[in-house]
Tab-separated table of C-alpha atoms in Angstrom:
chain	number	residue	atom	x	y	z
A	1327	MET	CA	8.982	-3.626	24.099
A	1328	ARG	CA	5.425	-4.167	23.674
A	1329	ALA	CA	3.381	-1.212	21.490
A	1330	ALA	CA	-0.256	-0.049	21.096
A	1331	ILE	CA	-1.373	1.498	18.276
A	1332	LEU	CA	-4.503	4.426	18.936
A	1333	SER	CA	-6.551	5.805	16.173
A	1334	THR	CA	-8.863	8.647	16.372
A	1335	GLY	CA	-11.730	9.827	14.478
A	1336	ASP	CA	-15.417	9.643	13.935
A	1337	GLU	CA	-14.051	8.414	10.039
A	1338	LEU	CA	-12.802	5.478	11.019
A	1339	THR	CA	-15.688	4.366	13.415
A	1340	THR	CA	-18.107	4.896	10.749
A	1341	GLY	CA	-16.496	3.345	7.845
A	1342	ARG	CA	-15.787	6.281	5.859
A	1343	THR	CA	-12.049	5.970	5.960
A	1344	LEU	CA	-9.790	3.387	6.326
A	1345	ASP	CA	-7.486	3.485	9.203
A	1346	THR	CA	-4.343	2.964	7.028
A	1347	ASN	CA	-2.409	4.531	9.633
A	1348	ALA	CA	-2.621	1.680	11.637
A	1349	ASN	CA	-1.483	-0.667	9.014
A	1350	PHE	CA	1.810	1.376	8.479
A	1351	ILE	CA	2.677	2.364	12.342
A	1352	ALA	CA	2.709	-1.665	13.153
A	1353	ASP	CA	4.348	-2.808	9.683
A	1354	HIS	CA	7.086	-0.332	10.807
A	1355	LEU	CA	7.289	-1.382	14.440
A	1356	VAL	CA	7.584	-4.826	13.953
A	1357	ALA	CA	10.232	-4.183	11.487
A	1358	ILE	CA	12.419	-2.641	14.393
A	1359	GLY	CA	11.437	-5.316	16.757
A	1360	ILE	CA	8.429	-4.042	18.381
A	1361	ASP	CA	5.623	-6.283	19.433
A	1362	VAL	CA	1.790	-4.817	19.008
A	1363	ALA	CA	-0.406	-5.852	21.918
A	1364	ALA	CA	-3.326	-3.603	20.323
A	1365	VAL	CA	-4.905	-1.592	17.823
A	1366	LEU	CA	-7.611	0.367	19.333
A	1367	VAL	CA	-10.035	2.466	17.157
A	1368	VAL	CA	-12.326	4.842	18.765
A	1369	GLY	CA	-14.653	7.892	17.558
A	1370	ASP	CA	-14.331	11.780	19.001
A	1371	TYR	CA	-15.637	11.500	22.357
A	1372	PRO	CA	-13.394	12.261	25.341
A	1373	GLU	CA	-14.729	9.530	27.318
A	1374	ARG	CA	-14.024	7.059	24.429
A	1375	ILE	CA	-10.875	8.206	23.405
A	1376	ALA	CA	-9.772	8.695	27.459
A	1377	TRP	CA	-10.715	4.906	27.956
A	1378	ALA	CA	-8.671	3.684	25.020
A	1379	TRP	CA	-5.767	5.512	26.824
A	1380	ARG	CA	-6.444	4.133	30.061
A	1381	GLU	CA	-6.773	0.589	27.955
A	1382	ALA	CA	-4.011	0.856	26.368
A	1383	MET	CA	-1.230	1.274	29.397
A	1384	THR	CA	-2.738	-2.052	30.729
A	1385	GLN	CA	-1.133	-3.947	27.718
A	1386	ALA	CA	2.082	-1.637	26.112
A	1387	ASP	CA	4.827	0.421	27.240
A	1388	VAL	CA	4.518	2.657	24.441
A	1389	ILE	CA	1.605	3.984	22.626
A	1390	LEU	CA	1.427	5.146	19.285
A	1391	SER	CA	-1.966	7.818	18.798
A	1392	THR	CA	-3.140	9.242	15.504
A	1393	GLY	CA	-5.869	11.513	14.992
A	1394	GLY	CA	-7.527	14.544	16.737
A	1395	LEU	CA	-4.704	17.048	16.502
A	1396	GLY	CA	-7.138	19.643	14.304
A	1397	PRO	CA	-7.984	22.782	14.828
A	1398	THR	CA	-11.815	22.178	14.911
A	1399	ALA	CA	-14.321	21.259	18.232
A	1400	ASP	CA	-13.910	17.464	17.769
A	1401	ASP	CA	-10.134	17.395	17.669
A	1402	LEU	CA	-10.163	16.219	21.654
A	1403	THR	CA	-6.268	14.075	21.910
A	1404	THR	CA	-4.792	16.804	23.342
A	1405	GLU	CA	-6.831	17.920	26.195
A	1406	THR	CA	-7.874	14.448	26.733
A	1407	VAL	CA	-4.337	12.674	27.290
A	1408	ALA	CA	-3.445	15.451	29.648
A	1409	ALA	CA	-6.659	14.733	31.704
A	1410	VAL	CA	-5.236	11.122	31.294
A	1411	ALA	CA	-1.815	12.131	32.085
A	1412	GLY	CA	-3.460	14.610	35.035
A	1413	VAL	CA	-1.700	17.439	33.677
A	1414	GLY	CA	-2.486	20.704	32.758
A	1415	LEU	CA	-1.984	22.521	28.894
A	1416	ARG	CA	0.720	24.851	27.608
A	1417	MET	CA	1.166	27.170	24.853
A	1418	GLU	CA	4.105	26.891	22.740
A	1419	PRO	CA	4.920	30.257	21.521
A	1420	ALA	CA	7.465	28.486	18.944
A	1421	VAL	CA	4.066	26.498	17.461
A	1422	ALA	CA	2.125	29.356	17.513
A	1423	ASP	CA	4.582	31.726	15.347
A	1424	ARG	CA	5.022	28.928	12.622
A	1425	ILE	CA	1.032	28.321	12.332
A	1426	ARG	CA	1.112	32.092	11.773
A	1427	GLN	CA	3.837	31.712	9.593
A	1428	MET	CA	2.459	29.173	7.211
A	1429	PHE	CA	-0.570	31.323	6.984
A	1430	ALA	CA	0.971	34.051	6.292
A	1431	ALA	CA	3.041	32.146	3.657
A	1432	MET	CA	0.016	31.060	1.799
A	1433	GLY	CA	-1.659	34.637	1.935
A	1434	ARG	CA	-4.453	33.582	4.196
A	1435	GLU	CA	-5.828	35.009	7.711
A	1436	MET	CA	-5.326	32.511	10.308
A	1437	PRO	CA	-8.253	31.554	12.092
A	1438	GLU	CA	-7.631	31.676	15.862
A	1439	ASN	CA	-8.818	28.277	16.386
A	1440	ASN	CA	-5.680	27.056	14.632
A	1441	LEU	CA	-3.589	28.310	17.677
A	1442	LYS	CA	-5.381	24.959	20.044
A	1443	GLN	CA	-2.535	23.087	17.817
A	1444	ALA	CA	0.550	24.891	19.706
A	1445	MET	CA	-1.135	23.351	23.350
A	1446	PHE	CA	0.228	20.629	24.639
A	1447	PRO	CA	0.382	18.774	28.139
A	1448	LEU	CA	2.660	19.658	30.788
A	1449	GLY	CA	6.055	18.227	30.262
A	1450	ALA	CA	5.678	16.686	26.952
A	1451	GLU	CA	8.365	16.850	24.193
A	1452	ILE	CA	7.076	18.446	20.746
A	1453	ILE	CA	7.554	15.851	17.508
A	1454	PRO	CA	7.840	18.739	14.491
A	1455	ASN	CA	5.747	18.169	11.662
A	1456	GLY	CA	7.239	19.574	8.353
A	1457	LEU	CA	4.206	19.157	6.112
A	1458	GLY	CA	1.397	20.697	8.244
A	1459	THR	CA	0.226	22.906	11.105
A	1460	ALA	CA	0.034	20.082	14.300
A	1461	PRO	CA	3.368	19.005	15.557
A	1462	GLY	CA	2.932	16.378	17.348
A	1463	PHE	CA	4.003	15.133	21.234
A	1464	ARG	CA	6.036	13.066	23.785
A	1465	LEU	CA	4.630	12.278	27.040
A	1466	THR	CA	5.244	9.558	30.051
A	1467	LEU	CA	2.408	8.270	31.434
A	1468	ALA	CA	2.964	6.215	35.064
A	1469	ALA	CA	1.152	3.173	34.931
A	1470	ALA	CA	0.576	0.159	37.134
A	1471	HIS	CA	3.610	-1.821	35.300
A	1472	GLY	CA	5.984	1.451	34.855
A	1473	PRO	CA	6.091	4.301	33.064
A	1474	VAL	CA	4.111	4.177	29.879
A	1475	HIS	CA	5.246	6.259	26.572
A	1476	GLY	CA	2.543	8.119	24.194
A	1477	ILE	CA	3.130	8.785	21.017
A	1478	VAL	CA	0.959	11.719	19.904
A	1479	LEU	CA	0.574	11.997	15.312
A	1480	PRO	CA	-1.449	13.723	13.094
A	1481	GLY	CA	-3.538	11.794	11.401
A	1482	VAL	CA	-3.043	12.972	8.146
A	1483	PRO	CA	-1.468	9.858	6.553
A	1484	ARG	CA	1.252	11.771	4.763
A	1485	GLU	CA	1.831	14.210	7.176
A	1486	MET	CA	1.993	10.450	9.946
A	1487	LYS	CA	4.311	8.724	7.976
A	1488	GLN	CA	7.221	11.528	7.790
A	1489	MET	CA	6.822	12.262	11.838
A	1490	LEU	CA	7.337	8.709	11.909
A	1491	THR	CA	9.917	7.379	10.173
A	1492	ASP	CA	12.023	10.867	10.864
A	1493	SER	CA	11.843	11.306	14.202
A	1494	VAL	CA	9.720	8.649	16.046
A	1495	LEU	CA	11.360	5.329	14.877
A	1496	PRO	CA	14.498	6.751	15.697
A	1497	TRP	CA	13.888	7.282	19.218
A	1498	LEU	CA	12.186	3.916	19.822
A	1499	ARG	CA	15.175	2.634	18.140
A	1500	GLY	CA	17.355	3.962	20.739
A	1501	ALA	CA	14.562	3.199	23.874
A	1502	ARG	CA	14.018	-0.334	23.029
A	1503	GLY	CA	17.399	-0.829	24.202
A	1504	GLY	CA	19.463	-4.082	23.363
A	1505	ALA	CA	22.217	-4.833	21.406
A	1506	ASP	CA	20.321	-6.869	18.733
A	1507	GLU	CA	20.022	-5.018	15.892
A	1508	TYR	CA	16.711	-5.834	13.740
A	1509	ARG	CA	16.665	-6.035	9.795
A	1510	SER	CA	13.953	-7.287	7.268
A	1511	HIS	CA	13.342	-7.996	3.368
A	1512	THR	CA	10.265	-8.179	2.057
A	1513	PHE	CA	9.136	-9.626	-1.061
A	1514	GLN	CA	5.883	-9.096	-3.657
A	1515	THR	CA	4.683	-11.893	-4.726
A	1516	PHE	CA	1.329	-12.633	-7.287
A	1517	GLY	CA	-0.446	-15.420	-8.222
A	1518	ILE	CA	-0.921	-17.396	-5.167
A	1519	SER	CA	-3.317	-17.207	-2.290
A	1520	GLU	CA	-2.194	-16.552	1.208
A	1521	SER	CA	-2.802	-19.488	2.185
A	1522	ALA	CA	-1.573	-21.400	-0.367
A	1523	LEU	CA	2.239	-19.085	0.312
A	1524	ASP	CA	1.650	-20.011	3.905
A	1525	GLU	CA	2.133	-23.103	2.820
A	1526	LEU	CA	5.007	-22.754	0.326
A	1527	VAL	CA	7.258	-20.887	2.704
A	1528	ALA	CA	6.145	-23.202	6.194
A	1529	GLY	CA	9.440	-24.959	7.428
A	1530	ALA	CA	11.851	-22.853	5.138
A	1531	LEU	CA	13.137	-20.953	8.056
A	1532	ASP	CA	13.832	-22.058	11.664
A	1533	PRO	CA	10.824	-19.551	13.661
A	1534	ALA	CA	13.387	-18.966	16.437
A	1535	ALA	CA	15.659	-17.056	14.115
A	1536	SER	CA	13.283	-15.294	11.934
A	1537	ARG	CA	10.116	-14.606	11.405
A	1538	LEU	CA	7.624	-14.039	8.981
A	1539	ALA	CA	4.697	-11.620	8.386
A	1540	PHE	CA	1.986	-11.619	5.509
A	1541	ARG	CA	0.654	-9.089	4.127
A	1542	ALA	CA	-2.438	-9.249	1.726
A	1543	ALA	CA	-3.386	-5.890	-0.436
A	1544	PHE	CA	-5.292	-7.104	-3.348
A	1545	PRO	CA	-4.015	-8.664	-5.755
A	1546	GLN	CA	-0.941	-8.849	-4.301
A	1547	ILE	CA	0.465	-10.238	-1.425
A	1548	SER	CA	3.679	-9.198	0.879
A	1549	LEU	CA	5.745	-11.619	2.815
A	1550	ARG	CA	7.999	-9.857	4.937
A	1551	VAL	CA	10.881	-11.340	6.766
A	1552	THR	CA	12.476	-10.532	10.057
A	1553	VAL	CA	15.598	-11.623	11.661
A	1554	HIS	CA	17.665	-10.305	15.169
A	1555	GLY	CA	21.455	-10.496	16.055
A	1556	PRO	CA	24.368	-8.868	17.003
A	1557	PRO	CA	25.777	-5.953	14.549
A	1558	GLY	CA	28.103	-7.942	12.849
A	1559	ASP	CA	25.676	-10.854	12.425
A	1560	VAL	CA	22.716	-10.096	11.793
A	1561	ASP	CA	22.898	-9.229	7.754
A	1562	ARG	CA	24.779	-12.194	7.268
A	1563	ARG	CA	21.389	-13.950	8.623
A	1564	LEU	CA	19.161	-12.108	6.882
A	1565	ALA	CA	21.135	-12.847	3.423
A	1566	ALA	CA	20.873	-16.093	3.662
A	1567	ALA	CA	17.398	-16.549	4.686
A	1568	ALA	CA	16.453	-13.963	1.748
A	1569	ALA	CA	17.781	-16.539	-0.354
A	1570	THR	CA	15.797	-19.149	0.897
A	1571	LEU	CA	13.022	-17.830	0.402
A	1572	ARG	CA	13.700	-16.472	-2.925
A	1573	ALA	CA	14.195	-19.982	-3.907
A	1574	ARG	CA	10.779	-21.177	-3.033
A	1575	LEU	CA	9.250	-17.617	-3.977
A	1576	ALA	CA	10.587	-18.227	-7.721
A	1577	PRO	CA	7.309	-18.919	-9.662
A	1578	TYR	CA	5.499	-16.293	-8.012
A	1579	CYS	CA	7.770	-13.427	-6.698
A	1580	TYR	CA	7.931	-10.386	-8.953
A	1581	GLY	CA	9.727	-7.759	-7.146
A	1582	GLU	CA	11.757	-7.371	-3.582
A	1583	GLY	CA	11.686	-4.025	-1.469
A	1584	ASP	CA	9.082	-1.776	-1.649
A	1585	THR	CA	7.517	-1.887	-5.309
A	1586	THR	CA	5.193	-2.578	-6.988
A	1587	MET	CA	3.926	-4.928	-10.678
A	1588	GLU	CA	3.660	-1.321	-12.573
A	1589	ALA	CA	7.319	-0.266	-11.581
A	1590	GLU	CA	8.670	-3.489	-12.141
A	1591	VAL	CA	7.751	-3.729	-15.347
A	1592	GLY	CA	9.059	0.137	-15.986
A	1593	ARG	CA	12.172	-0.672	-14.736
A	1594	LEU	CA	12.171	-3.663	-17.291
A	1595	LEU	CA	10.912	-1.891	-20.272
A	1596	ALA	CA	13.378	1.534	-19.610
A	1597	ALA	CA	16.557	-0.953	-19.251
A	1598	ALA	CA	16.258	-2.981	-22.864
A	1599	GLY	CA	15.175	0.707	-24.473
A	1600	ALA	CA	11.795	-1.511	-25.253
A	1601	THR	CA	8.294	0.444	-25.485
A	1602	ILE	CA	5.018	-0.293	-25.511
A	1603	ALA	CA	1.062	0.495	-26.542
A	1604	VAL	CA	-1.493	-0.612	-24.451
A	1605	ALA	CA	-5.374	-0.989	-26.103
A	1606	GLU	CA	-7.467	-1.392	-23.075
A	1607	SER	CA	-11.562	-2.250	-23.066
A	1608	CYS	CA	-13.258	-3.303	-19.811
A	1609	SER	CA	-10.288	-2.073	-17.721
A	1610	GLY	CA	-11.449	1.569	-19.219
A	1611	GLY	CA	-7.668	2.546	-18.802
A	1612	LEU	CA	-6.330	1.845	-15.657
A	1613	ILE	CA	-3.075	0.017	-17.164
A	1614	GLY	CA	-2.359	3.164	-18.243
A	1615	HIS	CA	-3.185	4.987	-15.382
A	1616	ARG	CA	-0.906	2.357	-13.299
A	1617	LEU	CA	1.868	2.523	-15.446
A	1618	THR	CA	1.622	6.445	-15.695
A	1619	ASP	CA	2.337	6.815	-11.596
A	1620	VAL	CA	5.593	5.716	-12.065
A	1621	PRO	CA	8.086	8.496	-12.864
A	1622	GLY	CA	9.852	8.602	-15.892
A	1623	SER	CA	6.806	6.220	-17.854
A	1624	SER	CA	7.521	8.993	-20.445
A	1625	ARG	CA	10.235	6.956	-21.975
A	1626	TYR	CA	8.580	3.676	-22.443
A	1627	LEU	CA	4.761	4.144	-22.365
A	1628	LEU	CA	3.766	5.879	-25.907
A	1629	ALA	CA	-0.183	5.699	-25.853
A	1630	ASP	CA	-3.504	4.055	-24.281
A	1631	VAL	CA	-6.197	3.910	-26.059
A	1632	VAL	CA	-9.520	3.091	-24.315
A	1633	ALA	CA	-11.912	1.339	-27.104
A	1634	TYR	CA	-15.067	0.707	-24.960
A	1635	GLN	CA	-17.031	0.514	-28.443
A	1636	ASN	CA	-16.663	-1.632	-31.229
A	1637	ALA	CA	-16.656	1.342	-33.836
A	1638	VAL	CA	-13.650	2.241	-32.057
A	1639	LYS	CA	-12.260	-1.159	-32.103
A	1640	GLU	CA	-12.453	-1.101	-36.093
A	1641	SER	CA	-11.790	2.459	-37.157
A	1642	VAL	CA	-8.768	3.127	-34.308
A	1643	LEU	CA	-7.373	0.200	-33.562
A	1644	GLY	CA	-8.145	-1.777	-37.318
A	1645	VAL	CA	-9.909	-4.490	-35.264
A	1646	ARG	CA	-12.280	-6.129	-38.300
A	1647	ALA	CA	-15.421	-6.274	-38.475
A	1648	GLU	CA	-15.570	-10.182	-39.101
A	1649	THR	CA	-13.514	-10.870	-36.184
A	1650	LEU	CA	-16.227	-9.182	-33.791
A	1651	ALA	CA	-18.457	-10.435	-35.836
A	1652	GLN	CA	-17.643	-13.957	-35.253
A	1653	HIS	CA	-16.339	-14.228	-32.188
A	1654	GLY	CA	-17.404	-10.941	-30.541
A	1655	ALA	CA	-15.432	-8.108	-28.752
A	1656	VAL	CA	-14.798	-10.244	-25.613
A	1657	SER	CA	-12.630	-13.095	-27.255
A	1658	CYS	CA	-8.595	-13.914	-28.293
A	1659	GLU	CA	-8.692	-13.516	-31.280
A	1660	THR	CA	-10.465	-9.365	-30.997
A	1661	ALA	CA	-8.033	-9.019	-28.220
A	1662	GLU	CA	-5.226	-10.092	-30.803
A	1663	GLU	CA	-5.482	-7.687	-33.238
A	1664	MET	CA	-6.836	-4.801	-30.471
A	1665	ALA	CA	-2.576	-5.206	-29.558
A	1666	ARG	CA	-1.536	-5.471	-32.934
A	1667	GLY	CA	-3.600	-2.579	-33.712
A	1668	ALA	CA	-1.641	-0.101	-30.738
A	1669	ARG	CA	1.572	-1.754	-31.346
A	1670	ARG	CA	1.057	-0.628	-34.995
A	1671	LEU	CA	-0.596	2.737	-34.593
A	1672	VAL	CA	2.456	4.179	-32.643
A	1673	GLY	CA	5.211	1.905	-33.918
A	1674	ALA	CA	5.912	0.903	-30.209
A	1675	THR	CA	8.200	-2.808	-29.511
A	1676	LEU	CA	4.751	-3.904	-27.477
A	1677	GLY	CA	1.061	-3.608	-27.612
A	1678	LEU	CA	-0.927	-5.344	-24.767
A	1679	ALA	CA	-4.706	-5.067	-25.094
A	1680	THR	CA	-7.786	-6.131	-22.639
A	1681	THR	CA	-11.446	-7.142	-23.088
A	1682	GLY	CA	-13.765	-8.440	-20.992
A	1683	ILE	CA	-17.030	-8.384	-19.430
A	1684	ALA	CA	-16.376	-6.460	-15.751
A	1685	GLY	CA	-19.983	-6.848	-14.800
A	1686	PRO	CA	-22.181	-6.890	-12.663
A	1687	ASP	CA	-24.227	-7.528	-15.677
A	1688	GLY	CA	-23.456	-8.140	-19.626
A	1689	GLY	CA	-22.594	-11.742	-19.307
A	1690	THR	CA	-24.052	-14.929	-21.426
A	1691	PRO	CA	-24.071	-18.794	-20.359
A	1692	ASP	CA	-20.508	-18.771	-22.885
A	1693	LYS	CA	-19.267	-15.677	-21.349
A	1694	PRO	CA	-20.328	-15.599	-18.377
A	1695	VAL	CA	-19.508	-12.637	-15.672
A	1696	GLY	CA	-15.627	-12.150	-15.335
A	1697	THR	CA	-14.614	-13.580	-18.736
A	1698	VAL	CA	-11.208	-11.756	-19.556
A	1699	CYS	CA	-8.846	-12.147	-22.849
A	1700	ILE	CA	-5.267	-10.366	-22.789
A	1701	ALA	CA	-3.170	-10.349	-25.584
A	1702	LEU	CA	0.475	-9.448	-26.044
A	1703	ASP	CA	2.130	-8.452	-29.041
A	1704	GLY	CA	5.545	-8.058	-30.180
A	1705	PRO	CA	8.517	-8.734	-32.563
A	1706	THR	CA	7.672	-12.813	-31.867
A	1707	GLY	CA	4.412	-12.742	-32.389
A	1708	THR	CA	1.327	-12.501	-30.563
A	1709	ARG	CA	-0.194	-14.254	-27.613
A	1710	SER	CA	-3.295	-14.573	-25.863
A	1711	ARG	CA	-5.567	-16.077	-23.061
A	1712	ARG	CA	-8.811	-16.151	-22.134
A	1713	TYR	CA	-9.508	-15.840	-18.109
A	1714	GLN	CA	-12.488	-16.434	-15.979
A	1715	LEU	CA	-11.693	-13.846	-12.759
A	1716	TRP	CA	-14.217	-13.070	-9.862
A	1717	GLY	CA	-15.430	-10.137	-7.587
A	1718	THR	CA	-17.095	-7.395	-7.746
A	1719	ARG	CA	-16.429	-4.894	-11.186
A	1720	GLU	CA	-13.869	-2.806	-9.321
A	1721	TRP	CA	-11.914	-6.307	-8.240
A	1722	VAL	CA	-12.607	-7.611	-12.347
A	1723	LYS	CA	-10.801	-4.525	-13.836
A	1724	LEU	CA	-7.754	-4.690	-11.455
A	1725	LEU	CA	-6.970	-7.727	-11.487
A	1726	THR	CA	-7.133	-7.466	-15.498
A	1727	SER	CA	-4.930	-4.792	-15.321
A	1728	GLN	CA	-2.102	-6.519	-12.937
A	1729	ILE	CA	-2.374	-9.948	-14.700
A	1730	ALA	CA	-1.749	-8.080	-18.365
A	1731	LEU	CA	1.401	-6.141	-16.282
A	1732	ASP	CA	2.338	-9.588	-14.896
A	1733	TRP	CA	2.407	-10.429	-19.215
A	1734	VAL	CA	4.737	-7.549	-19.973
A	1735	ARG	CA	6.838	-8.189	-17.123
A	1736	ARG	CA	7.519	-11.840	-18.134
A	1737	ALA	CA	7.495	-11.220	-21.901
A	1738	GLN	CA	10.829	-8.686	-20.618
A	1739	LEU	CA	12.221	-11.925	-19.195
A	1740	GLY	CA	12.150	-14.370	-21.386
A	1741	GLU	CA	8.936	-15.727	-19.804
A	1742	ASP	CA	5.982	-17.264	-21.506
A	1743	PRO	CA	3.678	-14.247	-20.381
A	1744	ALA	CA	0.538	-16.639	-20.775
A	1745	ALA	CA	1.745	-18.301	-17.381
A	1746	SER	CA	0.475	-15.467	-15.502
A	1747	ALA	CA	-2.440	-16.590	-13.581
A	1748	ILE	CA	-3.701	-16.148	-9.595
A	1749	LEU	CA	-4.599	-19.173	-7.601
A	1750	ARG	CA	-7.676	-18.592	-5.531
A	1751	ARG	CA	-7.616	-20.531	-2.500
């Protein structure tokens, strides 16, 4: 089965919004053995939407469309798809009643244009939306090579994702047919570039028996292996493939499955009953933000001090004026005293600190933009290292937070935290 993904919206074609929906959909389609033949993005013009649907019908057996199901005048997907299919529209009373009830529950009067979301092409099967007012639908269209299944979902990511996983993917698995089952396993890596990662795993697996997919989402890279086979054998094949890759990826893999660096750090700290205090300068609270994105982080994160000015480094964290005068705010010496001060301030097991020059200005010949110092203080002493990072201010801050969290992860695993680095290639 081949699929085409169609994303609709002026916000996508003008660059105001990134098309994360297509990425999410493609990732899940490939995981169940569906080949993604094309991804099309068009604005809110009926002739362009119609062109995209007709073009997709020549390339695919199933089309997954997102966007254009709202109540406003520029939401044109439903009527355009009906026109492409050569059918009329019908009002679905049950959907209209649900929309009215949702507005009533919020204590708001429903604008009449919301009933547009209860209109569907004749012959369409409704896909429920448990989080919003706009249901999706599935419609069969006639193409030169045979019937094409059109699946239309809202563009709101949280609504689309739930509808895809709860309703669409189970249906697609059945429609795909065939006795083989598909299984996937994902490795999350950091410290190695995408090209180097490709070289590292080259030849590890038989391409006829498995498929590798790389996904770069700065600053980490995911590697997913997908295998297929008879129901009784596919799990064994996946386990064998994952074991082979795990051995090769060991220096760079920080987690497996749908996880993040901050989630892995939190898991390790919680398992050890350890706590941490963070002192941030150049990262501006980003480390604390990432740690608190993980539910239950109050068990291990005691404090996050954003000490941007030297006076705060001295008065709150106890950094000596002599250290700042001799080595500067951006130095391993200052980072070490910040880490020790944060740890001492709240009695944490670990103290983590960052200081650097995120740019775009503030650099010197000795300490150019991107210079970052990271330190970790714990029961066995204090370690620090100076890095020379690159990119925009946002990139430098994000890389700093990723490397700093990787320091904590490695320390909890009994490894050298200063071994954390990133290969720029």
